[in-house]
Amino acid sequence: ETGVTQTPRHLVMGMTNKKSLKCEQHLGHNAMYWYKQSAKKPLELMFVYNFKEQTENNSVPSRFSPECPNSSHLFLHLHTLQPEDSALYLCASSQDRATIEKLFFGSGTQLSVL
Amino acid sequence: QQQVKQSPQSLIVQKGGISIINCAYENTAFDYFPWYQQFPGKGPALLIAIRPDVSEKKEGRFTISFNKSAKQFSLHIMDSQPGDSATYFCAASSYNTDKLIFGTGTRLQVFP
């Protein structure tokens, strides 16, 4: 167990649905991240939270909405997604933003948008 | 200039052989080069990393070779085992951006 837990593991949703991805880290870290992993593409950084404050929004469409209520929990709220949003969504954490080089990843949520 | 180019996309190696994965970068500000290993159904996990002040780093069967002048670095897996079958990502970061840039990944399959 990496110490970063993501739920659900799999999610199928229609384009009009609203759903949320959850991430919880048990490592005492202060920085949390959302990455998108698509086949044959580099991991794409979506959002960064450092000490509960959003420090990075990597030009992500507004249909993705992050929430970080505390340093241990991170959510990604999804609404009116497109089929091209189907991917593996990975949550990660690090001690803080300065230690992004040592990321601890969860197992991801495999999202399919129909 | 922020890209990290990784090759090959896939690699098949016989048990006991050497697996070699290559990465190249353009940004000379990069100062940290990690490799991540990802098994099916799992997230990536940090495997080994190097800084540009050394040309090689070895941890068990895994070695990073770094060529600063060529702006290239590679992962060598000696005595490859079926349990090494996974996807490997190179990455690079620089002190002044706090961003980790990933390569596209290499799917390694080691056959008995």
PDB file of C-alpha atoms in Angstrom, chain B residues 16-98:
ATOM      1  CA  GLY B  16      18.460 -12.577 -17.844  1.00  0.00           C
ATOM      2  CA  GLY B  17      18.960  -9.982 -20.552  1.00  0.00           C
ATOM      3  CA  ILE B  18      19.625  -6.255 -20.266  1.00  0.00           C
ATOM      4  CA  SER B  19      16.765  -3.792 -20.708  1.00  0.00           C
ATOM      5  CA  ILE B  20      17.696  -0.288 -21.835  1.00  0.00           C
ATOM      6  CA  ILE B  21      15.326   2.673 -21.965  1.00  0.00           C
ATOM      7  CA  ASN B  22      16.453   6.067 -23.197  1.00  0.00           C
ATOM      8  CA  CYS B  23      15.326   9.616 -22.539  1.00  0.00           C
ATOM      9  CA  ALA B  24      16.390  12.967 -23.943  1.00  0.00           C
ATOM     10  CA  TYR B  25      15.650  16.533 -22.883  1.00  0.00           C
ATOM     11  CA  GLU B  26      16.272  20.074 -24.099  1.00  0.00           C
ATOM     12  CA  ASN B  27      15.896  22.230 -21.015  1.00  0.00           C
ATOM     13  CA  THR B  28      19.343  22.701 -19.464  1.00  0.00           C
ATOM     14  CA  ALA B  29      17.698  23.936 -16.259  1.00  0.00           C
ATOM     15  CA  PHE B  30      16.564  20.398 -15.428  1.00  0.00           C
ATOM     16  CA  ASP B  31      18.508  19.207 -12.401  1.00  0.00           C
ATOM     17  CA  TYR B  32      16.763  16.055 -11.230  1.00  0.00           C
ATOM     18  CA  PHE B  33      15.995  12.957 -13.283  1.00  0.00           C
ATOM     19  CA  PRO B  34      13.845  10.223 -11.680  1.00  0.00           C
ATOM     20  CA  TRP B  35      12.526   7.010 -13.116  1.00  0.00           C
ATOM     21  CA  TYR B  36       9.101   5.715 -12.114  1.00  0.00           C
ATOM     22  CA  GLN B  37       7.864   2.124 -12.406  1.00  0.00           C
ATOM     23  CA  GLN B  38       4.193   1.344 -12.907  1.00  0.00           C
ATOM     24  CA  PHE B  39       2.660  -2.119 -12.650  1.00  0.00           C
ATOM     25  CA  PRO B  40      -0.779  -2.819 -14.183  1.00  0.00           C
ATOM     26  CA  GLY B  41      -3.551  -1.543 -11.950  1.00  0.00           C
ATOM     27  CA  LYS B  42      -1.154   0.498  -9.817  1.00  0.00           C
ATOM     28  CA  GLY B  43       0.100   4.032  -9.791  1.00  0.00           C
ATOM     29  CA  PRO B  44       3.700   4.895 -10.699  1.00  0.00           C
ATOM     30  CA  ALA B  45       6.292   4.461  -7.954  1.00  0.00           C
ATOM     31  CA  LEU B  46       9.700   6.124  -7.713  1.00  0.00           C
ATOM     32  CA  LEU B  47      12.352   3.593  -8.717  1.00  0.00           C
ATOM     33  CA  ILE B  48      15.669   5.451  -8.896  1.00  0.00           C
ATOM     34  CA  ALA B  49      16.821   9.010  -9.534  1.00  0.00           C
ATOM     35  CA  ILE B  50      19.959  10.941 -10.439  1.00  0.00           C
ATOM     36  CA  ARG B  51      21.255  14.503 -10.323  1.00  0.00           C
ATOM     37  CA  PRO B  52      23.547  15.875 -13.056  1.00  0.00           C
ATOM     38  CA  ASP B  53      26.616  16.059 -10.808  1.00  0.00           C
ATOM     39  CA  VAL B  54      27.202  12.328 -11.347  1.00  0.00           C
ATOM     40  CA  SER B  55      27.284  10.265 -14.549  1.00  0.00           C
ATOM     41  CA  GLU B  56      25.945   7.030 -13.129  1.00  0.00           C
ATOM     42  CA  LYS B  57      23.872   5.764 -10.220  1.00  0.00           C
ATOM     43  CA  LYS B  58      23.312   2.114  -9.403  1.00  0.00           C
ATOM     44  CA  GLU B  59      20.776   0.509  -7.102  1.00  0.00           C
ATOM     45  CA  GLY B  60      20.782  -3.261  -7.276  1.00  0.00           C
ATOM     46  CA  ARG B  61      20.037  -4.331 -10.846  1.00  0.00           C
ATOM     47  CA  PHE B  62      18.920  -0.831 -11.859  1.00  0.00           C
ATOM     48  CA  THR B  63      21.398   1.751 -13.183  1.00  0.00           C
ATOM     49  CA  ILE B  64      20.890   5.267 -14.485  1.00  0.00           C
ATOM     50  CA  SER B  65      23.477   6.527 -16.945  1.00  0.00           C
ATOM     51  CA  PHE B  66      23.562  10.290 -17.442  1.00  0.00           C
ATOM     52  CA  ASN B  67      25.219  12.220 -20.282  1.00  0.00           C
ATOM     53  CA  LYS B  68      25.000  15.919 -19.507  1.00  0.00           C
ATOM     54  CA  SER B  69      26.605  17.138 -22.741  1.00  0.00           C
ATOM     55  CA  ALA B  70      24.238  15.059 -24.874  1.00  0.00           C
ATOM     56  CA  LYS B  71      21.273  15.871 -22.611  1.00  0.00           C
ATOM     57  CA  GLN B  72      20.386  12.205 -22.422  1.00  0.00           C
ATOM     58  CA  PHE B  73      19.858   9.695 -19.648  1.00  0.00           C
ATOM     59  CA  SER B  74      18.978   6.043 -19.671  1.00  0.00           C
ATOM     60  CA  LEU B  75      17.778   3.261 -17.416  1.00  0.00           C
ATOM     61  CA  HIS B  76      19.568  -0.079 -17.558  1.00  0.00           C
ATOM     62  CA  ILE B  77      17.998  -3.148 -15.968  1.00  0.00           C
ATOM     63  CA  MET B  78      20.553  -5.900 -15.602  1.00  0.00           C
ATOM     64  CA  ASP B  79      19.541  -9.589 -15.396  1.00  0.00           C
ATOM     65  CA  SER B  80      15.954  -8.652 -16.297  1.00  0.00           C
ATOM     66  CA  GLN B  81      13.276 -10.739 -14.589  1.00  0.00           C
ATOM     67  CA  PRO B  82       9.615 -11.398 -15.434  1.00  0.00           C
ATOM     68  CA  GLY B  83       8.739  -9.430 -12.293  1.00  0.00           C
ATOM     69  CA  ASP B  84      10.305  -6.347 -13.917  1.00  0.00           C
ATOM     70  CA  SER B  85       7.533  -6.354 -16.532  1.00  0.00           C
ATOM     71  CA  ALA B  86       5.942  -2.938 -16.106  1.00  0.00           C
ATOM     72  CA  THR B  87       5.736   0.490 -17.684  1.00  0.00           C
ATOM     73  CA  TYR B  88       8.689   2.756 -16.976  1.00  0.00           C
ATOM     74  CA  PHE B  89       8.523   6.550 -17.074  1.00  0.00           C
ATOM     75  CA  CYS B  90      11.472   8.895 -17.097  1.00  0.00           C
ATOM     76  CA  ALA B  91      10.962  12.386 -15.773  1.00  0.00           C
ATOM     77  CA  ALA B  92      12.818  15.630 -15.203  1.00  0.00           C
ATOM     78  CA  SER B  93      12.411  18.612 -12.940  1.00  0.00           C
ATOM     79  CA  SER B  94      14.121  21.909 -12.335  1.00  0.00           C
ATOM     80  CA  TYR B  95      14.569  23.822  -9.110  1.00  0.00           C
ATOM     81  CA  ASN B  96      13.010  26.998 -10.494  1.00  0.00           C
ATOM     82  CA  THR B  97       9.694  25.568 -11.729  1.00  0.00           C
ATOM     83  CA  ASP B  98       8.796  22.883  -9.176  1.00  0.00           C
TER      84      ASP B  98
END
